[in-house]
Coordinates of C-alpha atoms in Angstrom, one line a residue:
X1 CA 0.0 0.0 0.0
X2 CA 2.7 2.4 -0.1
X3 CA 2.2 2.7 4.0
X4 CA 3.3 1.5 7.3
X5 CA 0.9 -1.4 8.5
X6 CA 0.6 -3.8 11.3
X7 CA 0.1 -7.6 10.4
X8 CA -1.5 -9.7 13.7
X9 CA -0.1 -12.8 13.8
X10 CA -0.6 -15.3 16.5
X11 CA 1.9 -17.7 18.4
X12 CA 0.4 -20.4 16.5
X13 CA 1.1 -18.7 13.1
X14 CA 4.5 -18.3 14.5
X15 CA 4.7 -22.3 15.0
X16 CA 3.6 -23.1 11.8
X17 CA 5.8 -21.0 10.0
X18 CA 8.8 -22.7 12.2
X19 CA 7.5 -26.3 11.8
X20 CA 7.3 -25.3 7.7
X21 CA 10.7 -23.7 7.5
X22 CA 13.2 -24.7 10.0
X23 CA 13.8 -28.2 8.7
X24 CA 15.2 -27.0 5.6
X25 CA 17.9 -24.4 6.9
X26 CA 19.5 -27.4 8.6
X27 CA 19.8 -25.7 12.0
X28 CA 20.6 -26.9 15.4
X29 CA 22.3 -26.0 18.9
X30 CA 25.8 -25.6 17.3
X31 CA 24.3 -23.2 14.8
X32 CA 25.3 -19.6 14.9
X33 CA 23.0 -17.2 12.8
X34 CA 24.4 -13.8 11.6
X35 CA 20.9 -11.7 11.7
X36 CA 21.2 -8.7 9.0
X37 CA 17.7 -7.5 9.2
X38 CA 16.6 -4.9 11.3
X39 CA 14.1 -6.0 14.1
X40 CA 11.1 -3.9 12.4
X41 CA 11.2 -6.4 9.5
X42 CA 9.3 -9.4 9.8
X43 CA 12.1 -11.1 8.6
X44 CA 14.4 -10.4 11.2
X45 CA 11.5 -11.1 13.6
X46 CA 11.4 -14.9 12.1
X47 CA 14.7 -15.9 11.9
X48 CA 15.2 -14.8 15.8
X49 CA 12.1 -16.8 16.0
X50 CA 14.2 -19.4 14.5
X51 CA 17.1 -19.5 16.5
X52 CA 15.0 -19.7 19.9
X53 CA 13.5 -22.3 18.9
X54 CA 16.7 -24.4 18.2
X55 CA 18.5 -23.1 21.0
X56 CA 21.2 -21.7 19.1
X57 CA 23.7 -18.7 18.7
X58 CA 21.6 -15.4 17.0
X59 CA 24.0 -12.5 16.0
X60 CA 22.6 -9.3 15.5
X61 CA 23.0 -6.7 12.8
X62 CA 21.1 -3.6 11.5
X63 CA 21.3 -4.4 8.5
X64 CA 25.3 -4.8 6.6
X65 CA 26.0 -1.2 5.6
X66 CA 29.2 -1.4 7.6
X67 CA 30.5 -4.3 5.5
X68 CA 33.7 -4.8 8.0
X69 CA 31.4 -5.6 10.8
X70 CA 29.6 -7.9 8.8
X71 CA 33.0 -10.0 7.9
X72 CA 34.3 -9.3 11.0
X73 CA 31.0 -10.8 12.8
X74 CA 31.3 -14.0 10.6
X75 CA 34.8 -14.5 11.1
X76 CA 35.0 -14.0 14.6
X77 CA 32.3 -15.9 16.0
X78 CA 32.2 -19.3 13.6
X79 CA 28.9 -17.9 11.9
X80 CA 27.1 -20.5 9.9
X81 CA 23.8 -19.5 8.9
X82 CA 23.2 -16.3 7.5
X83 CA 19.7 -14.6 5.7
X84 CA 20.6 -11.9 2.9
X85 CA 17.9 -9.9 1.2
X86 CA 18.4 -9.3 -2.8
X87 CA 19.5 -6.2 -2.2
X88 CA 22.0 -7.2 0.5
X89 CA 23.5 -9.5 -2.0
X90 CA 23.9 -7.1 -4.5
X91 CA 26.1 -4.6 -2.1
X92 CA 28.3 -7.7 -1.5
X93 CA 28.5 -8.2 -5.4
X94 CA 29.3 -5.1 -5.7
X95 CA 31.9 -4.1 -3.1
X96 CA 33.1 -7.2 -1.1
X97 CA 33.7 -10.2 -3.9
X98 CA 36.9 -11.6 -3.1
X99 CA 35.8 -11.9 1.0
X100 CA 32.5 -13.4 -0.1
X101 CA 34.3 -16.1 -1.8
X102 CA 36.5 -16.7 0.8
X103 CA 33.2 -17.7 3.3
X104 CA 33.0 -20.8 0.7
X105 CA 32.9 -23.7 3.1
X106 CA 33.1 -21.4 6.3
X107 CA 29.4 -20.9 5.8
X108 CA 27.0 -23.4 5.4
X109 CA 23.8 -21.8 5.0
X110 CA 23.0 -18.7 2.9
X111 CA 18.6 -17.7 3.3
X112 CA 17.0 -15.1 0.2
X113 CA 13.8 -14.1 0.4
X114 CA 11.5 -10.7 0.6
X115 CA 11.3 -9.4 -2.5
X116 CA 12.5 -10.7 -6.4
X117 CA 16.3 -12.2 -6.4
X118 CA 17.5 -11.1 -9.4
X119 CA 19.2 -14.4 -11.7
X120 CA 22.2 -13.1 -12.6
X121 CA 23.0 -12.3 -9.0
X122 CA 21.8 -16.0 -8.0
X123 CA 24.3 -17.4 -10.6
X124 CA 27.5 -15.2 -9.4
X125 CA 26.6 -16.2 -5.7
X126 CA 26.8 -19.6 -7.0
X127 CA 30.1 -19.2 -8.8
X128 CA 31.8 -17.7 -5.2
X129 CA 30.0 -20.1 -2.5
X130 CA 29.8 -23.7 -4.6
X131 CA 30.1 -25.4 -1.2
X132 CA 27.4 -23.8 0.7
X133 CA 24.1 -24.0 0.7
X134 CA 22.3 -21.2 -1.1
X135 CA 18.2 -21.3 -0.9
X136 CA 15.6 -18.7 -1.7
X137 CA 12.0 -18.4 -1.0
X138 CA 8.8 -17.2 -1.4
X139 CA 6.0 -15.5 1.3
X140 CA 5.8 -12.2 2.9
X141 CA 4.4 -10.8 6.0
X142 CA 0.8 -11.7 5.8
X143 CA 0.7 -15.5 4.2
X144 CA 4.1 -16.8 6.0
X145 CA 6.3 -19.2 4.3
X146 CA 5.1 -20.3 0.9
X147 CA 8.1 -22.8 -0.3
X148 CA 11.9 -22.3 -0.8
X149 CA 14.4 -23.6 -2.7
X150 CA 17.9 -24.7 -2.7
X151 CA 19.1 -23.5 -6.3
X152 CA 22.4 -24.8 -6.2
X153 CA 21.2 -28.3 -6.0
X154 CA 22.7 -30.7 -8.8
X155 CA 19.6 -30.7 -11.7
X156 CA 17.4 -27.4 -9.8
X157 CA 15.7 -24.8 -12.2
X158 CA 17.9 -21.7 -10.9
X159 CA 14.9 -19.4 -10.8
X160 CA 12.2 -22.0 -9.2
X161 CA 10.9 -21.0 -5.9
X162 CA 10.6 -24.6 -5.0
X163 CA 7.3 -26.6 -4.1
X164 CA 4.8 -25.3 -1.5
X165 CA 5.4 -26.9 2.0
X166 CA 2.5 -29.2 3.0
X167 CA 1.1 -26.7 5.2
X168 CA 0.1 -24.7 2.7
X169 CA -2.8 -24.0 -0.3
X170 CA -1.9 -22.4 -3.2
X171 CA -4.3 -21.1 -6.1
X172 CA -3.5 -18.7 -8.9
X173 CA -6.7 -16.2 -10.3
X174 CA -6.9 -14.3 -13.3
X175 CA -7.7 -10.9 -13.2
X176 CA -11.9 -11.5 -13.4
X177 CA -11.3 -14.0 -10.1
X178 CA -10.8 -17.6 -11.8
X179 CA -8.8 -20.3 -11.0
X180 CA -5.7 -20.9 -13.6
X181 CA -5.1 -24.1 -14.5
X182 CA -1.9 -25.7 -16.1
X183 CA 1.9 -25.5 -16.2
X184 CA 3.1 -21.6 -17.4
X185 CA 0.2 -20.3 -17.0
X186 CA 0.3 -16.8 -14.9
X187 CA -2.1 -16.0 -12.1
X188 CA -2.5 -13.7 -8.6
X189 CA -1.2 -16.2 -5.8
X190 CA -3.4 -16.6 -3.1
X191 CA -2.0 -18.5 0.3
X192 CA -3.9 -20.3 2.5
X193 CA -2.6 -22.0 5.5
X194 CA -2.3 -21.6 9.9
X195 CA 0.5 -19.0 8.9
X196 CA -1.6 -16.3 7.3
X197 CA -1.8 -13.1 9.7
X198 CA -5.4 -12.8 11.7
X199 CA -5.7 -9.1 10.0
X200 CA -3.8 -6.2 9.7
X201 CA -4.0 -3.7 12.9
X202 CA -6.9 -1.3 13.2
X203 CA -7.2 -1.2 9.4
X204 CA -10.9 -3.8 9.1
X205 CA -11.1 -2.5 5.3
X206 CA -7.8 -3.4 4.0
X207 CA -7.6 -6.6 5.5
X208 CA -11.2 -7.5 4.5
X209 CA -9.6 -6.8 0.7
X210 CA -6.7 -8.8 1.6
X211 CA -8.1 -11.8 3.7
X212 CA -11.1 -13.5 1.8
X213 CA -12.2 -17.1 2.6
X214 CA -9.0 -17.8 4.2
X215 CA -6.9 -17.1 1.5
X216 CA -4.6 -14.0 1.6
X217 CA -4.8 -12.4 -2.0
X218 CA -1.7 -10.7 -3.3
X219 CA -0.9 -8.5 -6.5
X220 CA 2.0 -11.1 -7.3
X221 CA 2.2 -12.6 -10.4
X222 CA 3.2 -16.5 -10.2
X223 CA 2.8 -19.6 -12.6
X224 CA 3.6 -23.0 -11.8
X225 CA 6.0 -25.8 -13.8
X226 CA 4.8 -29.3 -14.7
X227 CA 6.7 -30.7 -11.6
X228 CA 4.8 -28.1 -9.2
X229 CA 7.2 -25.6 -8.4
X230 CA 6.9 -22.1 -8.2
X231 CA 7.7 -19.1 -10.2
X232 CA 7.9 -15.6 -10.0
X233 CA 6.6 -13.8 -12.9
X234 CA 6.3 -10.2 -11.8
X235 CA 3.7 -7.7 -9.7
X236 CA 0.6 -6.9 -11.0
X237 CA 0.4 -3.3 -10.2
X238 CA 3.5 -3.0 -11.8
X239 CA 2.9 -4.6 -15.3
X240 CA 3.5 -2.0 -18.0
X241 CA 0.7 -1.4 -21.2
X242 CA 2.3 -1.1 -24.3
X243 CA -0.4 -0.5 -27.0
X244 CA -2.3 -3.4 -26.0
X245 CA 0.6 -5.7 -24.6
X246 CA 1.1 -6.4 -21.0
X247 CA 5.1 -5.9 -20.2
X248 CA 6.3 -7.4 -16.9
X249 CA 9.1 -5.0 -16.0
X250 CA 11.1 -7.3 -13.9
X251 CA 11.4 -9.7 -17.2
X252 CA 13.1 -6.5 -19.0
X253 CA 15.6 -5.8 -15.7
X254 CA 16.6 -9.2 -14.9
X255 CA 18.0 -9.3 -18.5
X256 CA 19.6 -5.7 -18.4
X257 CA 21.3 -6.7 -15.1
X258 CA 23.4 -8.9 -16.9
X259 CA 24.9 -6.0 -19.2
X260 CA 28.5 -5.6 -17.5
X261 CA 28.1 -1.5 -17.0
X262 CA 24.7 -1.8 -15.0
X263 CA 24.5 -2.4 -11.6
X264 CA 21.1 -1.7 -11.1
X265 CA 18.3 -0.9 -12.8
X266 CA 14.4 -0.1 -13.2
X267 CA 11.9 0.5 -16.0
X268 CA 9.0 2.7 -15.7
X269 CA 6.0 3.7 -18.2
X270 CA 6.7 6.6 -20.1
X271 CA 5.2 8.6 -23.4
X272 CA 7.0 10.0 -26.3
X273 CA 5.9 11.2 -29.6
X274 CA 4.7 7.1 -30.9
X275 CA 2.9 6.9 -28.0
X276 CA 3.1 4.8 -24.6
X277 CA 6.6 3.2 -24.0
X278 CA 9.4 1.9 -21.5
X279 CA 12.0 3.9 -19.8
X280 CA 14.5 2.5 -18.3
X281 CA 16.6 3.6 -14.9
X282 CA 20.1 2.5 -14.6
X283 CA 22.9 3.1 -12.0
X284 CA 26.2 2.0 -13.5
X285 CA 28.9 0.3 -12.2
X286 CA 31.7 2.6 -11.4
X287 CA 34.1 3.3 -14.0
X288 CA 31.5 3.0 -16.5
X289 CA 29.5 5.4 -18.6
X290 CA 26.4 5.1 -20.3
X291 CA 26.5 3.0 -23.5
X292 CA 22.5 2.9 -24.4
X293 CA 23.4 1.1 -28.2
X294 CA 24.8 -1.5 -26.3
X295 CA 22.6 -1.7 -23.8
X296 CA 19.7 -2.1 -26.0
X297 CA 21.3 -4.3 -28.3
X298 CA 21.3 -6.9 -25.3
X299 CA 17.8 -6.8 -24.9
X300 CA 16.7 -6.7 -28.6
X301 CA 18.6 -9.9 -28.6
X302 CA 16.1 -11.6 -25.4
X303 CA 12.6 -9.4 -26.1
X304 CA 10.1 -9.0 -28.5
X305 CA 10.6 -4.8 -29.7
X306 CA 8.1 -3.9 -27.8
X307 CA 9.5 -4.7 -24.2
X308 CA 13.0 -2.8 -25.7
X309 CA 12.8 0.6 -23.7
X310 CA 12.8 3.6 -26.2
X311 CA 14.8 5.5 -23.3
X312 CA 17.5 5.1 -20.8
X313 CA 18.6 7.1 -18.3
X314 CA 21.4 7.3 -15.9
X315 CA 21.1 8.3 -12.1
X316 CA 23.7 8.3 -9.0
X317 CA 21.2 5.8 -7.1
X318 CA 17.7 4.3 -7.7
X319 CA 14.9 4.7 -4.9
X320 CA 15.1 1.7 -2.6
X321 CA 12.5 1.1 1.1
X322 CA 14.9 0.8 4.0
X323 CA 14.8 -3.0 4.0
X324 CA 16.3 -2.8 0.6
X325 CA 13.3 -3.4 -1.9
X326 CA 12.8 -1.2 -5.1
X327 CA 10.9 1.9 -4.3
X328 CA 9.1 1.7 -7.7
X329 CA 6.4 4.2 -7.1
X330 CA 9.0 7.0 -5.8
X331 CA 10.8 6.2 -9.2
X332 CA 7.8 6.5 -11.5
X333 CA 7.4 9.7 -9.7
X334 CA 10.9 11.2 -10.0
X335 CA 11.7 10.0 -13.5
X336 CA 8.1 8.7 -15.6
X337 CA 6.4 11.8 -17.4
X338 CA 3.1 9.4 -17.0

């Protein structure tokens, strides 16, 4: 919603999501858990819930903007078990390759989840930590754990969100409200299970357009393979109209990411003279200037013309919530002439 918002959850919520999730992080009492979320995140929240409920080491971070104390916390005390946002991730890209790879063996557990994990950071996180165990997942605040992953598994689809845990129903609606059926077929997950939230606090309205027949409905875009595993196609509210075609932005961005000048990037509706169109955001890697012919060339090569954005632009950062997620909205406003 754009807003600060309480989500209710109840101890047994809480249980649920532990008796869905903890089995696959591999934890016990020897376990020592590097927390980088801040403790107004539900995810930092969870994985303290986590380590109580194992009986094992938690330490805490606010988030790893000081990237010394977040080596120096790992080396220091034998750290295991870590969880790393997408965003997190691509700081340590970014800045901190060579003492990334060096945690290769040391640790044994690396946890994604919270918003989209972008593939070509998944694959270099791959290339540096071969010997741990690098999972991602799917769920948010309201709905709990939905499924994870562990990518780097011999034969794993790198961008497959895994299987939904047994504790949890999963249906995918179209836009009217009907059930999609079928492998690759896109639909609005809805989530039910003991881990959705009772209701967001004081807000009766927006949960009753949230919570309906036990199912929490979200704006995200998902389809299912033939094997039953999950996929993220995009957000809803974000899907971009191009003369009558649907464009899923993050399709455009995950393939632009892999152009070796951008280090981030976002893309936004915007109109010139033919009409309704893409622009794209990018923040370059240092050293680097803006090269659009090559930049477009790339995606001409993966997208239909349509999803090739008629304008790029470069800025010194791009809009991101304090838990890391893209601030698409507060782009669209600063840089979209929509």
């Amino acid at each position: 919603t754009g807003k600060s918002k309480g989500v209710m959850l109840s101890s047994h919520c809480l249980e649920t999501y532990m008796a869905a999730i903890n089995p696959t992080f591999r934890m016990n009492s020897e376990t020592v858990f590097l927390v980088t979320t801040p403790l107004n995140h539900v995810g930092g929240l969870h994985r303290i819930h986590q380590c109580m409920k194992e009986g094992c080491t938690a330490i805490l971070m606010d988030g790893i903007k000081d990237l010394r104390a977040f080596f120096y916390n790992i080396n220091t005390y034998g750290v295991t078990h870590t969880y790393l946002p997408p965003a997190s991730v691509k700081m340590l890209l970014t800045l901190a390759k060579k003492q990334l790879a060096a945690l290769d063996g040391k640790l044994e557990f690396v946890y994604t989840a919270s918003s989209l994990f972008p593939k070509a950071d998944m694959e270099a996180l791959m290339s540096l930590l071969p010997n741990t165990h690098l999972h991602q997942g799917y769920g948010s605040s309201e709905c709990g754990s939905v499924c994870n992953c562990h990518y780097n598994a011999p034969g794993t689809p790198i961008n497959c969100l895994g299987k939904p845990y047994s504790q949890v129903e999963v249906k995918l609606l179209d836009a009217d409200g009907n059930i999609v059926e079928g492998p690759h077929k896109e639909g609005f997950i809805c989530v039910k299970s003991d881990m959705n939230m009772l209701g967001y606090y004081k807000e009766p309205e927006l949960t009753a357009s949230v919570l309906k027949d036990g199912f929490v409905h979200s704006h995200d875009l998902m389809y299912f393979d033939e094997n039953g595993g999950l996929y993220f196609a995009g957000r809803g509210d974000d899907v971009i109209n191009i003369r009558g075609f649907k464009v899923a932005p993050t399709e455009v961005e995950e393939i632009a990411l892999k152009h070796p000048a951008i280090n981030d990037c976002v893309c936004i509706p915007y109109k010139n003279a033919m009409g309704d169109t893409i622009k794209m955001v990018v923040k370059l890697i240092e050293g680097y200037e803006l090269d659009t012919e090559s930049i477009s060339h790339l995606l001409s090569e993966k997208l239909e013309p349509y999803k090739v954005p008629s304008v790029i632009e470069a800025v010194d950062e791009i809009a991101r919530t304090a838990n890391g997620k893209l601030n698409r909205k507060q782009v669209i406003a600063e840089h979209s002439n929509v």
